[in-house]
Every structure is written in structure tokens, then in C-alpha cells.
Short mmCIF file of C-alpha atoms in Angstrom, two decimals:
data_model
loop_
_atom_site.label_atom_id
_atom_site.label_comp_id
_atom_site.label_asym_id
_atom_site.label_seq_id
_atom_site.Cartn_x
_atom_site.Cartn_y
_atom_site.Cartn_z
CA MET N 14 0.00 0.00 0.00
CA LEU N 15 2.85 2.38 0.80
CA GLU N 16 4.19 2.05 -2.75
CA ILE N 17 0.95 3.70 -3.91
CA ILE N 18 0.27 6.21 -1.14
CA VAL N 19 3.74 7.73 -0.73
CA PRO N 20 4.50 8.60 -4.41
CA LEU N 21 1.00 9.99 -4.99
CA ALA N 22 1.06 11.96 -1.73
CA LEU N 23 4.44 13.51 -2.59
CA LEU N 24 3.25 14.29 -6.10
CA PHE N 25 0.13 16.17 -5.08
CA ILE N 26 1.45 17.80 -1.90
CA ILE N 27 4.55 19.29 -3.54
CA ALA N 28 2.69 20.28 -6.71
CA LEU N 29 -0.30 21.91 -5.03
CA VAL N 30 0.91 23.25 -1.64
CA LYS N 31 2.80 26.35 -2.65
CA GLN N 32 3.60 27.26 0.96
CA ILE N 33 6.29 24.55 1.17
CA PRO N 34 9.65 26.41 1.24
CA LYS N 35 11.61 26.41 -2.03
CA ILE N 36 9.89 23.40 -3.66
CA GLY N 37 6.19 24.14 -3.07
CA GLY N 38 4.28 24.44 -6.33
CA ASP N 39 7.21 23.27 -8.45
CA ILE N 40 5.72 20.51 -10.59
CA ARG N 41 9.20 19.40 -11.70
CA VAL N 42 10.25 18.62 -8.15
CA ALA N 43 6.91 16.92 -7.50
CA LEU N 44 7.27 14.63 -10.51
CA ILE N 45 10.86 13.65 -9.67
CA ALA N 46 10.04 13.11 -5.98
CA ALA N 47 7.16 10.81 -6.92
CA ALA N 48 9.38 8.88 -9.33
CA ILE N 49 12.30 8.40 -6.92
CA SER N 50 10.06 7.42 -4.00
CA SER N 51 8.31 4.85 -6.18
CA ALA N 52 11.64 3.41 -7.33
CA VAL N 53 12.96 3.15 -3.76
CA ILE N 54 9.81 1.64 -2.22
CA SER N 55 9.35 -0.89 -5.04
CA GLY N 56 13.01 -1.96 -4.78
CA LEU N 57 14.18 -0.98 -8.25
CA HIS N 58 17.98 -1.24 -8.62
CA PRO N 59 19.86 1.86 -9.89
CA ALA N 60 20.31 0.27 -13.32
CA GLU N 61 16.60 -0.60 -13.49
CA THR N 62 15.70 2.91 -12.39
CA LEU N 63 17.91 4.43 -15.09
CA LEU N 64 16.33 2.21 -17.74
CA ALA N 65 12.91 3.27 -16.44
CA PHE N 66 13.93 6.94 -16.82
CA ILE N 67 14.93 6.33 -20.44
CA ASP N 68 11.79 4.33 -21.18
CA GLY N 69 9.53 7.02 -19.74
CA ILE N 70 11.21 9.87 -21.61
CA ASP N 71 11.04 7.75 -24.76
CA ARG N 72 7.29 7.37 -24.28
CA LEU N 73 6.90 11.16 -24.32
CA SER N 74 9.69 11.84 -26.81
CA TRP N 75 7.43 13.01 -29.62
CA ILE N 76 5.80 15.54 -27.28
CA ILE N 77 9.21 16.83 -26.17
CA MET N 78 10.43 17.10 -29.77
CA LEU N 79 7.16 18.74 -30.77
CA SER N 80 7.70 21.41 -28.10
CA VAL N 81 11.34 22.04 -29.05
CA PHE N 82 10.98 22.19 -32.82
CA GLY N 83 7.55 23.82 -32.60
CA SER N 84 9.06 26.68 -30.62
CA LEU N 85 11.98 27.03 -33.02
CA TYR N 86 9.62 27.01 -35.98
CA ALA N 87 7.33 29.60 -34.39
CA GLU N 88 10.33 31.84 -33.70
CA SER N 89 11.43 31.58 -37.34
CA GLN N 90 7.93 32.52 -38.48
CA ALA N 91 7.95 35.57 -36.23
CA LYS N 92 11.18 36.71 -37.92
CA LEU N 93 9.75 35.93 -41.34
CA GLY N 94 6.55 37.86 -40.64
CA THR N 95 4.13 34.97 -41.15
CA ILE N 96 1.88 35.94 -38.23
CA ASP N 97 1.75 39.58 -39.36
CA THR N 98 0.80 38.48 -42.87
CA THR N 99 -1.88 36.16 -41.53
CA LEU N 100 -3.39 38.78 -39.22
CA ASN N 101 -3.38 41.51 -41.87
CA THR N 102 -4.88 39.18 -44.47
CA LEU N 103 -7.66 38.07 -42.14
CA ARG N 104 -8.33 41.66 -41.07
CA SER N 105 -8.67 42.66 -44.69
CA ALA N 106 -10.98 39.72 -45.39
CA PHE N 107 -13.19 40.10 -42.31
CA GLY N 108 -12.18 43.36 -40.70
CA ASN N 109 -14.48 45.97 -42.24
CA SER N 110 -16.83 45.50 -39.28
CA PRO N 111 -16.22 44.99 -35.55
CA LYS N 112 -17.56 41.43 -35.78
CA GLY N 113 -15.26 40.69 -38.69
CA LEU N 114 -12.28 41.99 -36.75
CA ILE N 115 -13.18 39.70 -33.81
CA VAL N 116 -13.32 36.71 -36.19
CA ALA N 117 -9.95 37.65 -37.74
CA ILE N 118 -8.29 37.97 -34.32
CA PHE N 119 -9.71 34.65 -33.14
CA ILE N 120 -8.49 32.80 -36.23
CA THR N 121 -5.02 34.32 -35.79
CA LEU N 122 -4.90 33.39 -32.10
CA ILE N 123 -6.02 29.83 -32.85
CA LEU N 124 -3.42 29.51 -35.61
CA ALA N 125 -0.68 30.84 -33.32
CA GLY N 126 -1.79 28.54 -30.51
CA SER N 127 -1.65 25.57 -32.85
CA LEU N 128 1.83 26.47 -34.11
CA LEU N 129 3.22 27.12 -30.64
CA GLY N 130 1.31 24.36 -28.85
CA ASP N 131 1.09 26.58 -25.76
CA ALA N 132 -1.72 28.94 -24.78
CA ILE N 133 0.47 31.32 -22.76
CA ALA N 134 3.00 31.67 -25.58
CA ALA N 135 0.29 32.31 -28.18
CA ALA N 136 -1.46 34.84 -25.96
CA THR N 137 1.81 36.70 -25.45
CA VAL N 138 2.85 36.69 -29.11
CA ILE N 139 -0.50 37.77 -30.54
CA GLY N 140 -1.62 39.84 -27.57
CA PHE N 141 0.81 42.65 -28.39
CA LEU N 142 -0.62 42.79 -31.92
CA VAL N 143 -4.34 42.94 -31.12
CA ILE N 144 -4.86 44.59 -27.72
CA HIS N 145 -4.92 48.17 -29.01
CA SER N 146 -7.28 47.26 -31.87
CA LEU N 147 -9.72 45.66 -29.44
CA THR N 148 -9.44 48.67 -27.12
CA GLU N 149 -10.45 50.99 -29.95
CA LEU N 150 -13.62 48.92 -30.33
CA LYS N 151 -14.44 50.11 -26.78
CA LEU N 152 -14.14 46.62 -25.31
CA LYS N 153 -13.57 46.30 -21.59
CA PRO N 154 -10.15 44.96 -20.54
CA GLU N 155 -11.78 41.78 -19.19
CA GLN N 156 -13.54 41.21 -22.53
CA ILE N 157 -10.21 41.60 -24.33
CA GLY N 158 -8.72 39.13 -21.89
CA MET N 159 -11.46 36.59 -22.55
CA ILE N 160 -10.92 36.78 -26.33
CA ILE N 161 -7.16 36.35 -26.06
CA LEU N 162 -7.45 33.61 -23.42
CA LEU N 163 -9.95 31.52 -25.37
CA GLY N 164 -8.34 32.00 -28.78
CA ALA N 165 -4.90 30.96 -27.56
CA SER N 166 -6.20 28.08 -25.41
CA ILE N 167 -8.35 26.61 -28.18
CA GLY N 168 -5.41 26.94 -30.56
CA SER N 169 -3.20 24.88 -28.26
CA ILE N 170 -5.37 21.79 -28.91
CA MET N 171 -6.52 22.65 -32.45
CA PRO N 172 -5.49 20.10 -35.10
CA PRO N 173 -3.47 19.46 -37.09
CA ILE N 174 -0.73 20.57 -34.67
CA THR N 175 -2.43 19.71 -31.41
CA GLN N 176 -0.08 19.18 -28.51
CA GLY N 177 -2.91 18.34 -26.12
CA VAL N 178 -4.15 15.43 -28.24
CA PHE N 179 -0.64 14.18 -28.99
CA LEU N 180 0.15 14.12 -25.28
CA SER N 181 -3.04 12.28 -24.32
CA ALA N 182 -2.52 9.74 -27.13
CA SER N 183 1.08 9.24 -25.99
CA LEU N 184 0.05 8.65 -22.38
CA VAL N 185 -2.67 6.23 -23.46
CA GLY N 186 -0.21 4.53 -25.82
CA ILE N 187 -2.11 4.80 -29.10
CA ASP N 188 -1.74 6.28 -32.57
CA PRO N 189 -3.02 9.89 -32.37
CA GLY N 190 -4.31 9.90 -35.98
CA PRO N 191 -7.90 8.73 -35.29
CA VAL N 192 -8.13 11.00 -32.24
CA ILE N 193 -7.04 14.02 -34.28
CA LYS N 194 -9.78 13.39 -36.83
CA LEU N 195 -12.37 13.51 -34.04
CA ALA N 196 -10.71 16.59 -32.54
CA TYR N 197 -11.10 18.47 -35.83
CA ILE N 198 -14.85 18.40 -35.18
CA THR N 199 -15.00 18.99 -31.43
CA VAL N 200 -12.33 21.72 -31.27
CA THR N 201 -13.72 23.53 -34.33
CA PHE N 202 -17.12 23.70 -32.66
CA GLY N 203 -15.38 25.02 -29.54
CA GLY N 204 -13.76 27.75 -31.63
CA ILE N 205 -17.07 28.70 -33.25
CA PHE N 206 -18.72 28.78 -29.82
CA ALA N 207 -16.00 31.09 -28.50
CA ILE N 208 -16.38 33.45 -31.46
CA LEU N 209 -20.16 33.59 -31.07
CA GLU N 210 -19.74 34.30 -27.35
CA SER N 211 -17.45 37.22 -28.13
CA LEU N 212 -19.50 38.85 -30.88
CA ARG N 213 -21.97 40.13 -28.27
CA PHE N 214 -19.22 42.47 -27.01
CA VAL N 215 -19.38 44.52 -30.24
CA ARG N 216 -23.12 44.35 -30.92
CA GLY N 217 -24.29 47.73 -32.24
CA LYS N 218 -20.77 49.19 -32.41
CA LYS N 219 -19.24 50.82 -35.48
CA MET N 220 -15.79 50.16 -36.85
CA PRO N 221 -13.33 53.02 -36.15
CA GLN N 222 -12.01 54.38 -39.42
CA GLU N 223 -8.38 53.84 -38.46
CA LEU N 224 -9.02 50.10 -38.01
CA ILE N 225 -10.43 49.54 -41.49
CA PRO N 226 -7.70 47.81 -43.53
CA GLU N 227 -6.14 49.97 -46.24
CA LYS N 228 -4.99 47.07 -48.43
CA SER N 229 -7.07 44.36 -50.04
CA VAL N 230 -6.47 40.65 -49.45
CA VAL N 231 -5.14 40.31 -52.99
CA ARG N 232 -2.68 43.15 -52.53
CA ILE N 233 -1.43 41.85 -49.16
CA LEU N 234 -0.91 38.35 -50.51
CA LYS N 235 0.71 39.71 -53.66
CA GLU N 236 3.23 41.63 -51.57
CA ARG N 237 3.81 39.07 -48.81
CA TRP N 238 2.83 35.61 -50.12
CA LYS N 239 6.40 34.38 -49.77
CA THR N 240 6.20 34.68 -45.98
CA LEU N 241 3.51 31.98 -46.00
CA ILE N 242 5.53 29.35 -47.90
CA PRO N 243 6.88 27.48 -44.84
CA LEU N 244 3.40 27.48 -43.27
CA PHE N 245 1.84 26.08 -46.46
CA VAL N 246 4.53 23.39 -46.62
CA LEU N 247 3.76 22.40 -43.01
CA ILE N 248 0.00 22.36 -43.50
CA ALA N 249 0.26 20.38 -46.75
CA ILE N 250 2.42 17.65 -45.18
CA ILE N 251 0.23 17.29 -42.09
CA LEU N 252 -3.12 17.37 -43.89
CA ALA N 253 -1.90 14.87 -46.48
CA ASN N 254 -1.13 12.47 -43.63
CA THR N 255 -4.09 13.09 -41.29
CA LEU N 256 -6.82 13.41 -43.93
CA PHE N 257 -5.54 11.27 -46.82
CA ASP N 258 -3.14 8.84 -45.07
CA TYR N 259 -0.31 9.99 -47.38
CA ASN N 260 2.95 10.09 -45.44
CA ILE N 261 5.79 11.68 -47.41
CA PHE N 262 8.31 10.21 -44.99
CA THR N 263 7.44 6.70 -46.13
CA GLU N 264 6.66 7.53 -49.76
CA PHE N 265 9.95 9.26 -50.62
CA ALA N 266 13.10 7.13 -50.47
CA VAL N 267 15.36 10.08 -49.55
CA LEU N 268 13.31 10.93 -46.48
CA THR N 269 12.86 7.29 -45.52
CA PHE N 270 16.64 6.85 -45.62
CA VAL N 271 16.99 9.59 -42.98
CA VAL N 272 13.99 8.67 -40.84
CA GLU N 273 14.31 4.89 -40.52
CA PRO N 274 17.68 4.81 -38.66
CA LEU N 275 16.41 7.40 -36.15
CA GLN N 276 13.35 5.26 -35.40
CA GLU N 277 15.63 2.70 -33.76
CA ILE N 278 17.20 5.19 -31.31
CA LYS N 279 15.49 5.75 -27.97
CA ILE N 280 14.24 9.30 -27.34
CA LEU N 281 15.67 10.62 -30.63
CA GLN N 282 13.00 8.60 -32.39
CA GLY N 283 10.61 11.38 -31.31
CA VAL N 284 11.76 13.47 -34.28
CA THR N 285 10.44 10.80 -36.67
CA PHE N 286 6.86 11.37 -35.58
CA GLU N 287 5.10 12.73 -38.67
CA VAL N 288 4.09 16.12 -37.26
CA VAL N 289 7.52 16.74 -35.72
CA SER N 290 9.23 15.78 -38.98
CA ALA N 291 6.88 18.09 -40.90
CA ILE N 292 7.71 20.98 -38.54
CA ILE N 293 11.43 20.33 -39.02
CA ILE N 294 11.04 20.46 -42.81
CA ALA N 295 9.02 23.70 -42.61
CA PHE N 296 11.66 25.11 -40.23
CA LEU N 297 14.42 24.27 -42.71
CA VAL N 298 12.42 25.80 -45.57
CA SER N 299 12.27 29.03 -43.55
CA PHE N 300 16.05 29.38 -43.86
CA LEU N 301 15.67 29.93 -47.60
CA PHE N 302 14.75 33.49 -46.62
CA PRO N 303 17.52 36.01 -45.76
CA SER N 304 15.46 37.59 -42.96
CA VAL N 305 15.51 34.25 -41.14
CA ARG N 306 19.11 33.31 -41.94
CA LYS N 307 20.56 36.55 -40.59
CA ASP N 308 18.86 35.96 -37.22
CA THR N 309 19.74 32.26 -36.91
CA LYS N 310 21.41 32.65 -33.53
CA ALA N 311 18.52 34.65 -32.07
CA ILE N 312 15.96 32.18 -33.41
CA PHE N 313 17.63 29.23 -31.71
CA LYS N 314 18.30 31.16 -28.49
CA ASN N 315 14.80 32.65 -28.14
CA GLY N 316 13.07 29.49 -29.29
CA LEU N 317 14.87 27.28 -26.79
CA VAL N 318 14.49 29.78 -23.94
CA LYS N 319 10.73 30.02 -24.46
CA VAL N 320 10.26 26.27 -24.37
CA ASN N 321 12.82 25.58 -21.64
CA ARG N 322 10.45 25.18 -18.68
CA THR N 323 7.89 23.23 -20.70
CA VAL N 324 10.52 20.70 -21.80
CA GLN N 325 11.81 20.39 -18.23
CA ILE N 326 8.31 19.48 -17.06
CA GLN N 327 7.90 17.00 -19.90
CA LEU N 328 11.24 15.33 -19.11
CA CYS N 329 10.30 15.04 -15.44
CA ALA N 330 6.87 13.69 -16.40
CA GLY N 331 8.54 11.11 -18.63
CA ILE N 332 10.81 10.01 -15.78
CA MET N 333 7.81 9.60 -13.49
CA VAL N 334 5.81 7.69 -16.10
CA GLY N 335 8.72 5.32 -16.77
CA VAL N 336 9.29 4.54 -13.09
CA PHE N 337 5.59 4.07 -12.38
CA TYR N 338 5.35 1.50 -15.16
CA ALA N 339 8.60 -0.25 -14.14
CA SER N 340 7.58 -0.43 -10.48
CA GLY N 341 4.16 -1.81 -11.33
CA LEU N 342 2.41 1.16 -9.69
CA ILE N 343 0.10 1.72 -12.66
CA ASP N 344 -1.17 -1.87 -12.53
CA LYS N 345 -1.62 -1.72 -8.74
CA VAL N 346 -3.71 1.45 -8.93
CA ALA N 347 -5.82 -0.13 -11.67
CA LEU N 348 -6.43 -3.21 -9.50
CA MET N 349 -7.43 -1.06 -6.52
CA THR N 350 -10.14 0.66 -8.55
CA GLU N 351 -11.67 -2.49 -10.01
CA GLY N 352 -14.39 -2.53 -7.36
CA LEU N 353 -15.34 1.11 -7.87
CA ALA N 354 -18.28 2.18 -10.00
CA SER N 355 -17.09 3.29 -13.43
CA SER N 356 -19.06 6.52 -13.19
CA MET N 357 -17.28 7.50 -9.96
CA VAL N 358 -13.87 6.77 -11.48
CA LYS N 359 -14.63 8.86 -14.56
CA LEU N 360 -16.07 11.79 -12.63
CA GLY N 361 -13.28 11.66 -10.06
CA GLY N 362 -10.61 11.51 -12.76
CA ALA N 363 -12.16 14.42 -14.63
CA LEU N 364 -12.39 16.51 -11.46
CA SER N 365 -8.75 15.77 -10.63
CA MET N 366 -7.64 16.86 -14.10
CA VAL N 367 -9.65 20.07 -13.84
CA VAL N 368 -8.20 20.92 -10.42
CA VAL N 369 -4.58 20.25 -11.43
CA GLY N 370 -5.05 22.11 -14.72
CA MET N 371 -6.63 25.06 -12.94
CA LEU N 372 -3.90 25.31 -10.30
CA THR N 373 -0.99 24.92 -12.73
CA GLY N 374 -2.50 26.64 -15.80
CA SER N 375 -1.16 23.76 -17.87
CA GLN N 376 -2.96 21.00 -19.71
CA THR N 377 0.44 19.32 -20.07
CA THR N 378 0.86 19.02 -16.30
CA SER N 379 -2.75 18.00 -15.77
CA GLN N 380 -2.52 15.15 -18.26
CA SER N 381 0.94 14.01 -17.15
CA VAL N 382 -0.15 13.75 -13.53
CA ILE N 383 -3.63 12.25 -13.93
CA VAL N 384 -3.87 10.42 -17.28
CA THR N 385 -0.81 8.33 -16.40
CA PHE N 386 -2.93 6.53 -13.79
CA LEU N 387 -6.39 7.04 -15.24
CA ALA N 388 -5.90 5.69 -18.76
CA PRO N 389 -5.19 2.04 -17.76
CA ILE N 390 -8.16 2.11 -15.38
CA LEU N 391 -10.53 3.39 -18.08
CA GLU N 392 -9.21 0.80 -20.51
CA ASN N 393 -10.03 -1.91 -17.94
CA MET N 394 -13.54 -0.46 -17.90
CA ASN N 395 -13.74 -1.03 -21.66
CA VAL N 396 -13.60 2.65 -22.63
CA ASP N 397 -12.28 2.96 -26.18
CA PRO N 398 -8.62 4.16 -26.05
CA ASP N 399 -9.26 6.77 -28.76
CA LEU N 400 -12.08 8.22 -26.67
CA ILE N 401 -9.93 8.13 -23.52
CA ALA N 402 -7.34 10.29 -25.28
CA LEU N 403 -9.92 12.63 -26.81
CA GLY N 404 -11.72 13.12 -23.50
CA ALA N 405 -8.51 13.65 -21.55
CA SER N 406 -7.25 16.35 -23.92
CA HIS N 407 -10.55 18.23 -23.75
CA ILE N 408 -10.95 17.99 -19.97
CA ALA N 409 -7.36 19.18 -19.48
CA ALA N 410 -8.01 22.09 -21.87
CA ALA N 411 -11.08 23.02 -19.84
CA GLY N 412 -9.24 22.86 -16.55
CA GLN N 413 -6.44 25.25 -17.46
CA ASN N 414 -8.90 28.17 -17.75
CA MET N 415 -11.23 27.36 -14.87
CA PRO N 416 -11.79 29.95 -12.12
CA PRO N 417 -10.62 31.05 -9.68
CA VAL N 418 -6.88 30.50 -10.21
CA GLY N 419 -6.24 29.62 -13.88
CA LEU N 420 -2.62 30.62 -14.44
CA THR N 421 -3.06 31.44 -18.12
CA ALA N 422 -5.68 34.07 -17.33
CA PHE N 423 -3.31 35.78 -14.86
CA VAL N 424 -0.62 35.96 -17.55
CA VAL N 425 -3.06 37.39 -20.09
CA CYS N 426 -4.38 39.96 -17.60
CA GLY N 427 -0.85 41.01 -16.71
CA LEU N 428 -0.08 41.53 -20.38
CA ILE N 429 -3.22 43.61 -21.00
CA GLY N 430 -2.79 45.58 -17.79
CA GLY N 431 0.80 46.42 -18.68
CA ILE N 432 -0.07 47.64 -22.16
CA LEU N 433 -3.21 49.60 -21.21
CA ASN N 434 -1.98 50.66 -17.75
CA LYS N 435 -5.25 49.42 -16.25
CA GLN N 436 -6.22 46.88 -13.61
CA VAL N 437 -7.63 43.74 -15.21
CA ASP N 438 -9.55 41.24 -13.06
CA PRO N 439 -8.43 37.68 -13.98
CA VAL N 440 -11.38 36.07 -12.18
CA LYS N 441 -13.81 38.05 -14.35
CA VAL N 442 -11.87 36.94 -17.43
CA MET N 443 -12.15 33.30 -16.33
CA MET N 444 -15.86 33.71 -15.62
CA LEU N 445 -16.42 35.14 -19.10
CA ALA N 446 -14.53 32.15 -20.52
CA LEU N 447 -16.36 29.65 -18.27
CA PRO N 448 -19.09 28.64 -20.79
CA ASN N 449 -16.39 27.59 -23.25
CA SER N 450 -14.46 25.74 -20.54
CA LEU N 451 -17.65 23.90 -19.60
CA TYR N 452 -18.15 22.98 -23.28
CA PHE N 453 -14.75 21.24 -23.41
CA LEU N 454 -15.41 19.58 -20.04
CA ALA N 455 -18.77 18.33 -21.30
CA ILE N 456 -17.23 16.91 -24.49
CA GLY N 457 -14.63 15.06 -22.44
CA LEU N 458 -17.21 13.54 -20.11
CA VAL N 459 -19.59 12.62 -22.92
CA VAL N 460 -16.96 10.66 -24.88
CA TRP N 461 -15.92 8.84 -21.71
CA PHE N 462 -19.47 7.85 -20.83
CA ILE N 463 -20.79 6.82 -24.26
#
């Protein structure tokens, strides 16, 4: 019994009790403490523990590589001007009315969130570009916060580059392809719901003249179409694979020659995952442009710095996952829950994910902590693995924005407050976003219970 209680107690106490000196609230320390305690109590030898570390990191390797190369790619696109081109094009297409401008901003936020795989990063990158425009529409700071929060958060799980779904599929141990196809539908509806929620903020308002785009879509694309080439390459590769089952990395001998040897190497094999490989190709294509090449050092430095903490958490999560499997803890927890009603397990698991996601502001942390244990239990209850992964990703996405202490909302409010020099209430922002959070929670529960 101790081999179950001690690691889980250390995990949750260190992660959630921020009053503990130096280590309180540090999820990295919590994950490592849980892993080491499990290894010691279960009697794993040092060599076995090391192999468990490697195995666990290998299980999450595609997520780690996705974070690293996704951040590098996003940084290269910032230098290239891809996001500016996208925002200006969408503003020109939709932005002759306040409602059109809201739609354009949402689509840009969702795209940025998808590219970066992180809601906080997307909110920061795009926030600087859109806050003043939304202010000129006479929106309240909290309404601006809600738009940025939801757009960036939905983007972080929006296919085809959907870190949330990839992580849940990895923790469940399945191919993410079928889950992504389902997520196209559920996340798109979530995006539409968020847009419709936000349009009420500008009902009856007129578009300020200075916000009406001066250039047409055709003119913008004619002048700046080259900045979209890497993005089009990325989208084409991913959509060909996810929608048409056409994988260029198996169809072209040159690429296969590079990919196949890497598939045999632990941890490094994460770069051979189709989406990661596609991002790497798009990243390399970006260096065809002088504006990217001249800032190579800054791109690598800034890209790695921005993803540094995320990767640290993922590495620690991998270590914990590997040890828990090697020590047999996962199987023991599953056996303990066999006598429980399936509905209680599902509701309890969902509530735990929401609480951890809310307190940490991270769907990555929420899934790493909870899905590691929950997925095998749900599989024993005959829940389809694809639906386990889909539900987990959506419940975790809901949790990271839940009131009263969603970390992402505090970051967004700090950004808006700094730019506008106004006090922005993060709890009000979370309450405005609550209907959308409840939508994602409901989707997660529905797919688990069907």
C-alpha cells in the first residue's frame, strides 16, 4: 500500500501546496520526488531505475520534440513575418466590421496557438498585436482578456498541430491519428462557440475608421505571399497524412533513408513522428529566406528559452511515467479501482484533471499527472482508447482556464494591464470564458461515458 500512497502523496502535496519552502508548487520537483520514492519503495535497482527513466522519456519523446521544434519554428515565423501576414490578411478579409475583426483575431490566435502548442506563448505573441485594436472597439479589458485567453487556449489543442491530443494519445499509448480526426470536429465547434460568445461584445458598435484595412487581401498576398511558404509546406504535409493517409516520410526514399535509422534510437525517435518531422522540414524551408538566416542565432536562443520550462516538465513527467510502469504502480492502482463504480472513477478523474489544470495553468501538467494513472483504469472499464485520449485532452483544456486560479488568465491579464496601464480582473476573465471551458469539459465527459 505504501508504494501507492507515498509517491501519490508527494506528487500532489509538492505540486499543489505552494507554501512549502523552495519546492512548493514546483511541478518538476513533485514529478521527480514521486518517481524516486516509487523506485525506492518498489526496490528498483539503480540500473533498473535508469532504464525506467529512459523508457519514460522515450514514451513522451514526440511531445518533447514537438515542443522544441515547434518553438523554433514559431520563432522563425515571427522573424519571417508569417503571423503579421496572416493577421493583416484576415483583417482585410473580415475586418471591415467589428464582428469581422473579432473573427480575424480569433483565427489568428487559434493559428498561433496551434503552431506554438502553448496557450500562454500564443497569448503573449498575438496579444501585443491585437490589444490596441480591441481597445479601440471600446471593449472592456476583461472582454479583451477573454478573447485572447480563449483563442490561444483553443489553438493549443486545435489540429493538425495539437499538442494536447498528442500528449493524451502518448500517455494512453495509441496512434493519435484517429483521435485528431475527431478533434477536428470537437475543437472547431469550440472555436465557433468562443467566437459567437465574443461577438456580443461589439453588438451595435461601429468600426473606427483607423481600423479599417487599407490594403485588399489580394494586394497583401501579392506583396507578402512568400512569408507563408513554410506554413503552407507544413499544412500540406500534415493534412496529407491526417486526412488522406499519405505520409511523405514513407513515400519518398530520400526521407525514408533519414527517418528509418532514427526510429531505432530511444528518445531521438521522437523526431520521426510525422508532425515533428513536418515541422522540421518547414523550419528548414524558412532558412531559404535572408530575414531568417541573418537571425539564426537569435531564433535558436529565443526558441529554446521560451520552451525551456515546458521541456523540463515533460522530461520530469517522462521520468515519473517510466518509473511508475517499471515499479508496477500503474497496474496496482488499476487493481485497486476495479471494485469502484465506473461513473465514480470517470467523474473523479475528470475533477482531478480540472483541479490540477486550474492550479498549474497547464494542460500538459494536468494530463501528465492524472492520465498516467487514469488511462489504464478506463481501458479496464472497456472505454475505447481513442475516446480516452480525446476526453482527456478536452478535460485538461477546460481545466487550465477554470476559475478562480487559472494561471493562463493571470498571464493574459498582466499583459493587458501592462499595455493599457489598467487593472484587469483575472477572475472576471475566467468567468467570461467559463461557458467555453464547460463545453470542453462536457465533451470530455460525454466521450468517456458513451
